[in-house]
Amino acid sequence: MKNNFTREHLLYLRKKTIRKTLVHVAQIGVLLLLLGLWELAARLGWIDSFITSSPSRIWNTLVELIGNGTLWHHMGVSTAETLAGFAIGTAIGYTVAVILWWNAFLKDVFEPYVVVLNSLPKIALGPIIIIWAGTGTASIITMAVLISVVITTITILNGFIETDKEKALLLRSLGANRLQIFTKLVAPANVPTLMATLKINVGMAWIGSIMGEYLVSKEGLGYLLVYGSQVFRLDLVMTCTVVLCALAGVMYALVAILEKIVIKRY
Amino acid sequence: MKILELKDVSKVFYSKTQETDAVSHLTFDVNEGEFVAIIGPSGCGKTTILSLVCGLIAPTSGQVCLAPNSHVGYMLQRDQLFEWRTIEKNVQLGLEIMRKLTPENKQYADSLLKKYGLWEFRKHHPSELSGGMRQRAALIRTLATNPDLLLLDEPFSALDFQTRLEVCDDVYAIIRSEKKTALLVTHDISEAISLADRIVVLTARPATVLAIHEPKLNASSPLKRRESPDFSQQFELLHKYLHGENR
């Protein structure tokens, strides 16, 4: 692009690149080192691989699960539940935030309820959810929604309230009504808040769906995890954990990319 | 013709522990085509007066009369441009809000952008512009709705001194060439003298009119006025008003 950099500038840029590469190399190195140690310890009998499993056994299990198709099935089920919980939780949370922003009276009325709901450990609602929503997918999605919805409302509402008062004053001086203040100022100004919330909710929705599967399900990665531990197949448990890590990572990365695209202007 | 008249206007703000008289028995007017400045000590309720004129708050007693079928344009201390909108879209904001985004009005906004040197920047975002250009964009946003009375709330206070003088000249020229009436609020005496045809001097809170002063400086621009021989004399006079009152 630009070739008229000074020598010092180029040197500076090279230093930056080298540092970045070093970080990446170190990151991969740490992973490989841990995996290597784990494998070595298992092979040499320092640890009991029946309890700890080992990278090679995880790999074999992974190949086996992919081979007979079970992995795709369980991954699909969990991902669908998570996405549903993520979408519904974010949508409801955002809507509630809009309502509470719109009407300060309602906000004051519901503030303590929101606070209590936020600090309540949602897992405690498990039994109630099972009785009300049954022992199927509905319960799992409900759990994912419950976990993400309150934090969404709180974060978004905070963003709404913190929106520049002077800018709202400008709009009011132009004769704007509440809807216009929302659509022209508060909503666009809080796109970054929404993006941050989406990132949080990826994690929240996964917690919810896996927790839900622990409670009720007959399928999904959470089910597979519980099943694996019950029949004492640690290879299966570890494999599921690795797959979960990968899935959550991918989903987070997708949201991060979306954020980068959307947020350029803020 | 009077475009704005304040008759015996008072405004009291209430809080849990006290009530505050922000403005008390305020009477003054603004004629069409005039540039009026309001000066007073910091925190004397100057912004309250603009909010009253703008209709954002109602007076506790008294009357704020605006000429029939006229509307005001409010320019705040900071430019308040929306970062997610281009300059062009920022300028059209007022028209959008008032649901007057017709082709003719758009054309008028475009003509203002062209006339005042922001046309090439219309697709840029505010952060890409200098402070002075941003303030000019904010003024064009205000002018685009074609207000009969401009309210300026210390519009230069967020700028550094050098830029302030330039932007002040700039804004003055634009307001004059668009033949607008303006009501400026400031705590800067020299700014008031260099801009206004008439200066309303306020007392400390609760604000009431202490004196109305006409600088009568024959110069074409704020910068020239600052260079005029009478300028320092005027300054001293107003300074005495403001500070003699405080003691």
Short mmCIF file of C-alpha atoms in Angstrom, two decimals:
data_model
loop_
_atom_site.label_atom_id
_atom_site.label_comp_id
_atom_site.label_asym_id
_atom_site.label_seq_id
_atom_site.Cartn_x
_atom_site.Cartn_y
_atom_site.Cartn_z
CA MET A 1 0.00 0.00 0.00
CA LYS A 2 2.40 2.65 1.22
CA ASN A 3 6.06 2.14 0.57
CA ASN A 4 7.35 5.46 1.82
CA PHE A 5 7.89 4.25 5.38
CA THR A 6 11.16 5.20 6.98
CA ARG A 7 13.62 2.50 7.92
CA GLU A 8 12.84 3.01 11.61
CA HIS A 9 9.14 2.69 10.93
CA LEU A 10 9.67 -0.58 9.06
CA LEU A 11 11.79 -1.84 11.91
CA TYR A 12 9.01 -0.94 14.33
CA LEU A 13 6.43 -2.76 12.19
CA ARG A 14 8.66 -5.81 11.96
CA LYS A 15 9.05 -5.88 15.72
CA LYS A 16 5.25 -5.79 16.04
CA THR A 17 4.81 -8.65 13.59
CA ILE A 18 7.47 -10.73 15.28
CA ARG A 19 5.82 -10.22 18.65
CA LYS A 20 2.43 -11.22 17.30
CA THR A 21 3.86 -14.36 15.72
CA LEU A 22 5.66 -15.21 18.96
CA VAL A 23 2.40 -14.98 20.89
CA HIS A 24 0.67 -17.33 18.46
CA VAL A 25 3.56 -19.78 18.51
CA ALA A 26 3.60 -19.72 22.31
CA GLN A 27 -0.16 -20.28 22.46
CA ILE A 28 0.06 -23.36 20.27
CA GLY A 29 3.17 -24.44 22.14
CA VAL A 30 1.39 -24.39 25.50
CA LEU A 31 -1.40 -26.54 24.09
CA LEU A 32 0.99 -29.04 22.51
CA LEU A 33 3.08 -29.19 25.67
CA LEU A 34 0.07 -29.94 27.85
CA LEU A 35 -1.25 -32.55 25.43
CA GLY A 36 2.19 -34.10 25.17
CA LEU A 37 2.66 -34.26 28.92
CA TRP A 38 -0.79 -35.72 29.36
CA GLU A 39 -0.18 -38.37 26.75
CA LEU A 40 3.26 -39.18 28.12
CA ALA A 41 1.98 -39.40 31.69
CA ALA A 42 -0.79 -41.74 30.57
CA ARG A 43 1.53 -43.99 28.55
CA LEU A 44 4.18 -44.20 31.24
CA GLY A 45 1.54 -44.99 33.82
CA TRP A 46 2.13 -41.86 35.97
CA ILE A 47 -1.59 -41.33 35.86
CA ASP A 48 -4.41 -43.80 35.41
CA SER A 49 -5.80 -43.16 31.93
CA PHE A 50 -8.98 -44.99 32.92
CA ILE A 51 -9.75 -41.96 35.10
CA THR A 52 -7.93 -39.21 33.23
CA SER A 53 -8.21 -40.50 29.66
CA SER A 54 -5.49 -39.31 27.27
CA PRO A 55 -5.24 -37.28 24.06
CA SER A 56 -4.87 -40.39 21.90
CA ARG A 57 -7.86 -42.08 23.53
CA ILE A 58 -9.88 -38.88 23.06
CA TRP A 59 -8.87 -38.85 19.43
CA ASN A 60 -9.91 -42.47 18.99
CA THR A 61 -13.24 -41.83 20.66
CA LEU A 62 -13.76 -38.80 18.47
CA VAL A 63 -13.09 -40.84 15.32
CA GLU A 64 -15.42 -43.56 16.55
CA LEU A 65 -18.21 -41.10 17.40
CA ILE A 66 -17.88 -39.40 14.05
CA GLY A 67 -17.76 -42.77 12.29
CA ASN A 68 -21.06 -44.02 13.68
CA GLY A 69 -22.71 -40.62 13.33
CA THR A 70 -23.61 -40.14 16.98
CA LEU A 71 -21.38 -37.08 17.40
CA TRP A 72 -23.12 -35.10 14.65
CA HIS A 73 -26.48 -35.99 16.08
CA HIS A 74 -25.66 -34.89 19.64
CA MET A 75 -23.77 -31.83 18.44
CA GLY A 76 -26.70 -30.85 16.27
CA VAL A 77 -29.18 -31.23 19.11
CA SER A 78 -27.11 -29.18 21.58
CA THR A 79 -26.26 -26.47 19.05
CA ALA A 80 -29.90 -26.09 18.04
CA GLU A 81 -30.99 -25.81 21.67
CA THR A 82 -28.25 -23.31 22.41
CA LEU A 83 -29.04 -21.17 19.37
CA ALA A 84 -32.74 -21.19 20.24
CA GLY A 85 -32.02 -20.22 23.85
CA PHE A 86 -29.55 -17.57 22.69
CA ALA A 87 -31.97 -16.01 20.22
CA ILE A 88 -35.05 -16.14 22.44
CA GLY A 89 -33.16 -14.97 25.55
CA THR A 90 -31.58 -12.05 23.72
CA ALA A 91 -34.85 -11.04 22.06
CA ILE A 92 -36.90 -11.16 25.26
CA GLY A 93 -34.13 -9.48 27.27
CA TYR A 94 -33.84 -6.68 24.73
CA THR A 95 -37.60 -6.18 24.55
CA VAL A 96 -37.91 -5.97 28.32
CA ALA A 97 -35.04 -3.46 28.39
CA VAL A 98 -36.86 -1.33 25.82
CA ILE A 99 -40.08 -1.42 27.86
CA LEU A 100 -38.30 -0.51 31.09
CA TRP A 101 -36.40 2.30 29.34
CA TRP A 102 -39.60 3.56 27.81
CA ASN A 103 -41.47 3.77 31.07
CA ALA A 104 -39.45 5.01 34.03
CA PHE A 105 -42.29 4.09 36.40
CA LEU A 106 -42.19 0.47 35.31
CA LYS A 107 -38.42 0.54 35.60
CA ASP A 108 -38.59 1.69 39.21
CA VAL A 109 -41.27 -0.90 39.99
CA PHE A 110 -39.42 -3.84 38.47
CA GLU A 111 -35.85 -2.94 39.40
CA PRO A 112 -35.74 -5.02 42.63
CA TYR A 113 -37.32 -7.99 40.85
CA VAL A 114 -34.72 -7.86 38.13
CA VAL A 115 -31.94 -7.69 40.71
CA VAL A 116 -33.29 -10.68 42.64
CA LEU A 117 -33.82 -12.69 39.45
CA ASN A 118 -30.29 -11.88 38.41
CA SER A 119 -28.73 -13.18 41.62
CA LEU A 120 -30.96 -16.24 41.75
CA PRO A 121 -29.04 -19.37 40.65
CA LYS A 122 -31.20 -20.44 37.72
CA ILE A 123 -30.35 -24.12 38.27
CA ALA A 124 -32.54 -23.91 41.35
CA LEU A 125 -35.49 -23.49 39.02
CA GLY A 126 -34.67 -26.84 37.37
CA PRO A 127 -37.33 -28.91 39.15
CA ILE A 128 -40.00 -26.31 38.47
CA ILE A 129 -39.01 -26.13 34.82
CA ILE A 130 -39.23 -29.92 34.47
CA ILE A 131 -42.72 -29.96 35.95
CA TRP A 132 -43.93 -27.03 33.89
CA ALA A 133 -42.17 -27.55 30.56
CA GLY A 134 -41.79 -31.34 30.63
CA THR A 135 -38.73 -33.51 30.21
CA GLY A 136 -37.92 -32.53 26.64
CA THR A 137 -36.32 -29.86 24.50
CA ALA A 138 -38.69 -27.19 25.81
CA SER A 139 -37.19 -27.48 29.28
CA ILE A 140 -33.65 -27.18 27.98
CA ILE A 141 -34.41 -24.11 25.89
CA THR A 142 -36.27 -22.60 28.83
CA MET A 143 -33.17 -23.05 30.96
CA ALA A 144 -30.95 -21.42 28.31
CA VAL A 145 -33.40 -18.54 27.99
CA LEU A 146 -33.64 -18.02 31.74
CA ILE A 147 -29.89 -17.83 32.12
CA SER A 148 -29.35 -15.30 29.34
CA VAL A 149 -32.46 -13.15 29.61
CA VAL A 150 -31.89 -11.29 32.89
CA ILE A 151 -28.30 -10.34 32.21
CA THR A 152 -29.35 -9.16 28.75
CA THR A 153 -32.00 -6.88 30.21
CA ILE A 154 -29.63 -5.47 32.80
CA THR A 155 -26.76 -4.81 30.38
CA ILE A 156 -28.92 -3.36 27.62
CA LEU A 157 -31.01 -1.22 29.96
CA ASN A 158 -27.83 0.20 31.46
CA GLY A 159 -26.62 1.07 27.98
CA PHE A 160 -29.95 2.74 27.17
CA ILE A 161 -29.88 4.79 30.35
CA GLU A 162 -26.27 5.86 29.89
CA THR A 163 -26.95 7.17 26.39
CA ASP A 164 -25.77 10.76 26.02
CA LYS A 165 -28.38 13.01 27.64
CA GLU A 166 -27.26 16.01 25.59
CA LYS A 167 -27.97 14.16 22.37
CA ALA A 168 -31.44 13.33 23.67
CA LEU A 169 -31.87 17.01 24.51
CA LEU A 170 -30.93 17.92 20.96
CA LEU A 171 -33.58 15.55 19.62
CA ARG A 172 -36.19 16.85 22.04
CA SER A 173 -35.41 20.42 20.98
CA LEU A 174 -36.22 19.28 17.45
CA GLY A 175 -39.55 18.01 18.73
CA ALA A 176 -38.72 14.29 18.75
CA ASN A 177 -41.09 11.89 20.50
CA ARG A 178 -39.98 8.92 22.57
CA LEU A 179 -40.11 6.52 19.63
CA GLN A 180 -37.91 8.80 17.54
CA ILE A 181 -35.45 9.20 20.39
CA PHE A 182 -35.30 5.42 20.54
CA THR A 183 -34.94 4.72 16.83
CA LYS A 184 -32.67 7.65 15.95
CA LEU A 185 -30.48 7.74 19.03
CA VAL A 186 -30.81 5.14 21.76
CA ALA A 187 -30.98 2.03 19.56
CA PRO A 188 -28.13 2.94 17.18
CA ALA A 189 -25.99 4.31 20.02
CA ASN A 190 -26.32 0.98 21.80
CA VAL A 191 -25.38 -1.35 18.98
CA PRO A 192 -21.99 -1.84 20.68
CA THR A 193 -23.78 -2.73 23.94
CA LEU A 194 -25.91 -5.24 22.05
CA MET A 195 -22.80 -6.78 20.50
CA ALA A 196 -21.14 -7.10 23.91
CA THR A 197 -24.32 -8.72 25.22
CA LEU A 198 -24.37 -11.20 22.35
CA LYS A 199 -20.83 -12.23 23.30
CA ILE A 200 -21.87 -12.78 26.92
CA ASN A 201 -24.96 -14.66 25.83
CA VAL A 202 -23.03 -17.19 23.78
CA GLY A 203 -21.54 -18.44 27.03
CA MET A 204 -24.78 -18.09 28.95
CA ALA A 205 -26.80 -20.04 26.40
CA TRP A 206 -24.27 -22.88 26.42
CA ILE A 207 -24.38 -23.06 30.20
CA GLY A 208 -28.16 -23.15 30.04
CA SER A 209 -28.48 -25.82 27.37
CA ILE A 210 -25.86 -28.15 28.90
CA MET A 211 -27.38 -27.68 32.36
CA GLY A 212 -30.79 -28.39 30.89
CA GLU A 213 -29.49 -31.55 29.25
CA TYR A 214 -28.02 -32.70 32.57
CA LEU A 215 -31.49 -32.41 34.02
CA VAL A 216 -33.77 -33.92 31.45
CA SER A 217 -32.48 -34.96 28.10
CA LYS A 218 -32.04 -38.17 26.15
CA GLU A 219 -29.72 -36.57 23.60
CA GLY A 220 -27.19 -33.80 23.19
CA LEU A 221 -23.64 -33.26 24.40
CA GLY A 222 -24.75 -32.62 27.99
CA TYR A 223 -26.57 -35.93 27.97
CA LEU A 224 -23.53 -37.65 26.49
CA LEU A 225 -21.37 -36.14 29.24
CA VAL A 226 -23.63 -37.38 32.01
CA TYR A 227 -24.02 -40.77 30.35
CA GLY A 228 -20.24 -41.05 29.99
CA SER A 229 -19.66 -40.32 33.64
CA GLN A 230 -22.39 -42.71 34.75
CA VAL A 231 -20.91 -45.64 32.84
CA PHE A 232 -17.45 -44.42 33.80
CA ARG A 233 -16.25 -43.84 30.26
CA LEU A 234 -13.94 -40.92 30.86
CA ASP A 235 -12.84 -40.99 27.22
CA LEU A 236 -16.37 -40.08 26.26
CA VAL A 237 -16.59 -37.35 28.92
CA MET A 238 -13.31 -35.77 27.85
CA THR A 239 -14.20 -35.98 24.16
CA CYS A 240 -17.51 -34.24 24.78
CA THR A 241 -15.74 -31.54 26.75
CA VAL A 242 -13.30 -30.93 23.92
CA VAL A 243 -16.11 -30.80 21.36
CA LEU A 244 -18.03 -28.36 23.58
CA CYS A 245 -14.96 -26.12 23.87
CA ALA A 246 -14.62 -26.11 20.09
CA LEU A 247 -18.31 -25.38 19.49
CA ALA A 248 -18.49 -22.55 22.01
CA GLY A 249 -15.25 -21.13 20.59
CA VAL A 250 -16.59 -21.17 17.04
CA MET A 251 -19.85 -19.52 18.09
CA TYR A 252 -17.99 -16.85 20.01
CA ALA A 253 -15.72 -16.23 17.04
CA LEU A 254 -18.74 -15.84 14.76
CA VAL A 255 -20.25 -13.24 17.09
CA ALA A 256 -16.88 -11.49 17.32
CA ILE A 257 -16.71 -11.31 13.52
CA LEU A 258 -20.26 -9.98 13.40
CA GLU A 259 -19.27 -7.38 16.00
CA LYS A 260 -16.27 -6.30 13.93
CA ILE A 261 -18.41 -5.85 10.84
CA VAL A 262 -21.21 -4.00 12.60
CA ILE A 263 -19.18 -1.89 14.96
CA LYS A 264 -16.80 -0.17 12.55
CA ARG A 265 -18.72 3.05 12.99
CA TYR A 266 -18.87 3.34 16.75
CA MET B 1 -41.02 42.83 14.62
CA LYS B 2 -40.59 40.99 17.87
CA ILE B 3 -39.86 37.34 17.35
CA LEU B 4 -39.50 36.45 21.00
CA GLU B 5 -40.77 38.06 24.15
CA LEU B 6 -40.19 36.96 27.73
CA LYS B 7 -42.63 38.58 30.15
CA ASP B 8 -41.87 38.38 33.84
CA VAL B 9 -40.67 34.80 33.54
CA SER B 10 -39.69 32.83 36.63
CA LYS B 11 -38.59 29.24 36.94
CA VAL B 12 -38.19 27.29 40.14
CA PHE B 13 -36.62 23.84 40.29
CA TYR B 14 -37.53 21.50 43.12
CA SER B 15 -35.39 18.81 44.62
CA LYS B 16 -35.79 16.63 47.69
CA THR B 17 -34.02 19.03 49.99
CA GLN B 18 -34.57 22.46 48.47
CA GLU B 19 -36.12 24.60 45.86
CA THR B 20 -33.91 26.62 43.56
CA ASP B 21 -34.93 29.83 41.87
CA ALA B 22 -33.15 29.52 38.55
CA VAL B 23 -34.73 32.50 36.84
CA SER B 24 -36.71 35.26 38.46
CA HIS B 25 -38.98 37.90 36.85
CA LEU B 26 -37.08 37.95 33.60
CA THR B 27 -38.24 40.33 30.89
CA PHE B 28 -36.60 40.95 27.53
CA ASP B 29 -37.30 40.54 23.85
CA VAL B 30 -35.57 39.69 20.60
CA ASN B 31 -36.40 41.43 17.32
CA GLU B 32 -36.35 39.79 13.96
CA GLY B 33 -32.89 39.74 12.37
CA GLU B 34 -31.21 40.71 15.62
CA PHE B 35 -28.28 39.00 17.30
CA VAL B 36 -28.84 39.07 21.05
CA ALA B 37 -26.37 37.74 23.60
CA ILE B 38 -27.15 36.82 27.18
CA ILE B 39 -24.22 36.99 29.57
CA GLY B 40 -24.10 36.25 33.24
CA PRO B 41 -21.97 34.56 35.87
CA SER B 42 -21.49 30.78 35.52
CA GLY B 43 -24.42 28.77 36.77
CA CYS B 44 -26.83 31.70 36.79
CA GLY B 45 -29.49 29.85 34.81
CA LYS B 46 -28.59 30.85 31.27
CA THR B 47 -29.22 27.42 29.84
CA THR B 48 -32.55 27.33 31.67
CA ILE B 49 -33.59 30.40 29.67
CA LEU B 50 -32.86 28.62 26.40
CA SER B 51 -34.75 25.53 27.55
CA LEU B 52 -37.69 27.79 28.37
CA VAL B 53 -37.58 29.47 24.97
CA CYS B 54 -37.27 26.11 23.27
CA GLY B 55 -40.32 24.85 25.14
CA LEU B 56 -38.41 21.96 26.73
CA ILE B 57 -39.52 23.18 30.16
CA ALA B 58 -42.46 25.34 31.16
CA PRO B 59 -42.05 28.52 33.21
CA THR B 60 -43.28 28.47 36.81
CA SER B 61 -44.81 31.87 36.18
CA GLY B 62 -44.77 34.48 33.44
CA GLN B 63 -44.96 34.03 29.71
CA VAL B 64 -42.61 33.02 26.92
CA CYS B 65 -44.08 34.30 23.67
CA LEU B 66 -42.74 33.23 20.33
CA ALA B 67 -44.05 34.89 17.18
CA PRO B 68 -46.83 32.75 15.69
CA ASN B 69 -45.80 29.99 13.27
CA SER B 70 -42.14 30.39 14.07
CA HIS B 71 -39.89 27.66 15.34
CA VAL B 72 -36.52 27.62 17.03
CA GLY B 73 -33.30 25.75 16.31
CA TYR B 74 -31.17 24.83 19.29
CA MET B 75 -27.40 24.56 19.01
CA LEU B 76 -25.74 22.99 22.01
CA GLN B 77 -22.30 23.39 23.54
CA ARG B 78 -20.91 20.34 21.84
CA ASP B 79 -21.71 19.58 18.24
CA GLN B 80 -23.59 16.37 19.22
CA LEU B 81 -23.08 14.90 15.78
CA PHE B 82 -24.03 11.22 15.64
CA GLU B 83 -20.95 9.15 14.90
CA TRP B 84 -22.90 6.43 13.11
CA ARG B 85 -24.28 8.88 10.59
CA THR B 86 -22.44 10.57 7.75
CA ILE B 87 -22.26 14.38 7.76
CA GLU B 88 -25.03 14.45 5.17
CA LYS B 89 -27.29 12.27 7.32
CA ASN B 90 -26.40 14.26 10.43
CA VAL B 91 -27.43 17.46 8.71
CA GLN B 92 -30.75 15.88 7.73
CA LEU B 93 -31.48 14.70 11.27
CA GLY B 94 -33.73 17.64 12.17
CA LEU B 95 -35.72 17.29 8.97
CA GLU B 96 -36.15 13.57 9.65
CA ILE B 97 -37.41 14.18 13.16
CA MET B 98 -39.83 16.85 11.98
CA ARG B 99 -40.92 14.55 9.11
CA LYS B 100 -40.02 17.25 6.63
CA LEU B 101 -37.46 15.33 4.62
CA THR B 102 -38.87 16.46 1.27
CA PRO B 103 -36.75 16.74 -1.89
CA GLU B 104 -36.82 20.56 -1.62
CA ASN B 105 -35.64 20.53 1.99
CA LYS B 106 -32.96 17.99 1.16
CA GLN B 107 -31.83 20.27 -1.63
CA TYR B 108 -31.72 23.19 0.78
CA ALA B 109 -29.57 21.17 3.19
CA ASP B 110 -27.31 20.20 0.30
CA SER B 111 -27.04 23.83 -0.77
CA LEU B 112 -25.96 24.78 2.76
CA LEU B 113 -23.33 22.05 2.73
CA LYS B 114 -22.04 23.32 -0.60
CA LYS B 115 -22.11 26.96 0.41
CA TYR B 116 -20.22 26.39 3.63
CA GLY B 117 -17.56 24.03 2.36
CA LEU B 118 -18.70 20.69 3.71
CA TRP B 119 -19.96 19.23 0.45
CA GLU B 120 -16.84 17.13 -0.19
CA PHE B 121 -17.15 15.78 3.34
CA ARG B 122 -20.81 14.83 3.14
CA LYS B 123 -20.03 11.09 3.02
CA HIS B 124 -17.53 11.34 5.87
CA HIS B 125 -18.23 10.51 9.46
CA PRO B 126 -17.90 13.20 12.17
CA SER B 127 -14.68 11.79 13.64
CA GLU B 128 -12.93 12.50 10.35
CA LEU B 129 -13.60 16.24 10.65
CA SER B 130 -11.84 18.96 12.63
CA GLY B 131 -13.53 20.61 15.61
CA GLY B 132 -14.34 23.72 13.64
CA MET B 133 -15.83 21.78 10.74
CA ARG B 134 -17.90 19.70 13.15
CA GLN B 135 -19.31 22.84 14.70
CA ARG B 136 -20.12 24.15 11.25
CA ALA B 137 -21.88 20.87 10.44
CA ALA B 138 -23.88 21.25 13.66
CA LEU B 139 -24.89 24.76 12.62
CA ILE B 140 -25.96 23.54 9.19
CA ARG B 141 -27.99 20.79 10.88
CA THR B 142 -29.75 23.52 12.86
CA LEU B 143 -30.22 25.76 9.81
CA ALA B 144 -31.52 22.92 7.61
CA THR B 145 -34.87 22.98 9.42
CA ASN B 146 -35.07 26.68 8.54
CA PRO B 147 -35.69 27.97 12.07
CA ASP B 148 -36.83 31.54 12.64
CA LEU B 149 -34.79 31.86 15.81
CA LEU B 150 -31.45 30.25 16.55
CA LEU B 151 -30.58 29.44 20.14
CA LEU B 152 -26.85 29.12 20.74
CA ASP B 153 -25.74 27.66 24.06
CA GLU B 154 -22.05 28.55 24.41
CA PRO B 155 -21.47 26.94 21.03
CA PHE B 156 -17.74 27.66 21.05
CA SER B 157 -16.82 26.70 24.59
CA ALA B 158 -15.68 23.20 23.66
CA LEU B 159 -13.11 24.57 21.19
CA ASP B 160 -9.59 25.77 21.89
CA PHE B 161 -9.02 29.53 21.81
CA GLN B 162 -7.59 29.86 18.29
CA THR B 163 -10.26 27.65 16.73
CA ARG B 164 -12.89 29.43 18.78
CA LEU B 165 -12.12 32.81 17.18
CA GLU B 166 -12.22 31.32 13.70
CA VAL B 167 -15.40 29.32 14.25
CA CYS B 168 -17.00 32.34 15.89
CA ASP B 169 -16.30 34.39 12.75
CA ASP B 170 -17.50 31.53 10.64
CA VAL B 171 -20.76 31.02 12.49
CA TYR B 172 -21.44 34.75 12.60
CA ALA B 173 -20.95 35.05 8.84
CA ILE B 174 -23.27 32.12 8.19
CA ILE B 175 -25.99 33.43 10.48
CA ARG B 176 -25.77 36.88 8.90
CA SER B 177 -25.81 35.61 5.34
CA GLU B 178 -28.81 33.40 6.09
CA LYS B 179 -30.44 36.45 7.74
CA LYS B 180 -31.27 34.56 10.91
CA THR B 181 -32.22 35.86 14.30
CA ALA B 182 -30.00 34.51 17.03
CA LEU B 183 -30.03 34.32 20.80
CA LEU B 184 -26.62 33.44 22.20
CA VAL B 185 -25.87 32.43 25.74
CA THR B 186 -22.30 32.79 26.99
CA HIS B 187 -20.21 33.62 30.02
CA ASP B 188 -17.51 35.06 27.77
CA ILE B 189 -17.85 38.87 27.71
CA SER B 190 -15.61 39.37 24.69
CA GLU B 191 -17.56 36.80 22.73
CA ALA B 192 -20.79 38.63 23.48
CA ILE B 193 -19.38 42.01 22.46
CA SER B 194 -17.88 40.67 19.27
CA LEU B 195 -21.08 38.97 18.15
CA ALA B 196 -24.16 40.72 19.48
CA ASP B 197 -26.24 43.72 18.54
CA ARG B 198 -27.65 43.74 22.01
CA ILE B 199 -26.39 42.20 25.23
CA VAL B 200 -28.64 41.18 28.11
CA VAL B 201 -26.61 41.16 31.31
CA LEU B 202 -27.93 38.83 33.99
CA THR B 203 -27.37 38.77 37.73
CA ALA B 204 -26.20 35.71 39.62
CA ARG B 205 -28.84 33.10 40.45
CA PRO B 206 -31.74 33.62 40.43
CA ALA B 207 -31.11 35.23 37.07
CA THR B 208 -32.81 38.51 36.39
CA VAL B 209 -31.99 41.28 33.94
CA LEU B 210 -29.32 43.61 35.32
CA ALA B 211 -28.85 45.72 32.23
CA ILE B 212 -29.35 45.68 28.49
CA HIS B 213 -26.39 46.98 26.59
CA GLU B 214 -25.77 47.80 22.95
CA PRO B 215 -22.13 47.59 21.90
CA LYS B 216 -22.64 49.68 18.71
CA LEU B 217 -19.35 48.69 17.19
CA ASN B 218 -19.12 49.36 13.48
CA ALA B 219 -17.22 46.40 12.21
CA SER B 220 -18.13 43.69 9.80
CA SER B 221 -16.98 40.61 11.65
CA PRO B 222 -16.38 39.43 15.21
CA LEU B 223 -12.61 39.42 14.66
CA LYS B 224 -12.69 43.02 13.37
CA ARG B 225 -14.85 44.00 16.31
CA ARG B 226 -12.26 42.59 18.66
CA GLU B 227 -9.70 44.87 17.00
CA SER B 228 -11.89 47.95 17.24
CA PRO B 229 -10.67 50.67 19.64
CA ASP B 230 -13.93 50.71 21.61
CA PHE B 231 -13.74 47.01 22.33
CA SER B 232 -11.74 47.16 25.55
CA GLN B 233 -13.87 49.97 26.90
CA GLN B 234 -17.00 47.95 26.26
CA PHE B 235 -15.35 44.98 27.89
CA GLU B 236 -14.55 46.93 31.04
CA LEU B 237 -18.06 48.27 31.24
CA LEU B 238 -19.64 44.84 31.04
CA HIS B 239 -17.02 43.39 33.34
CA LYS B 240 -17.96 45.98 35.94
CA TYR B 241 -21.63 45.10 35.56
CA LEU B 242 -20.97 41.45 36.09
CA HIS B 243 -18.45 41.63 38.87
CA GLY B 244 -19.58 44.76 40.64
CA GLU B 245 -22.85 42.97 41.09
CA ASN B 246 -21.17 39.96 42.62
CA ARG B 247 -19.60 41.89 45.42
#
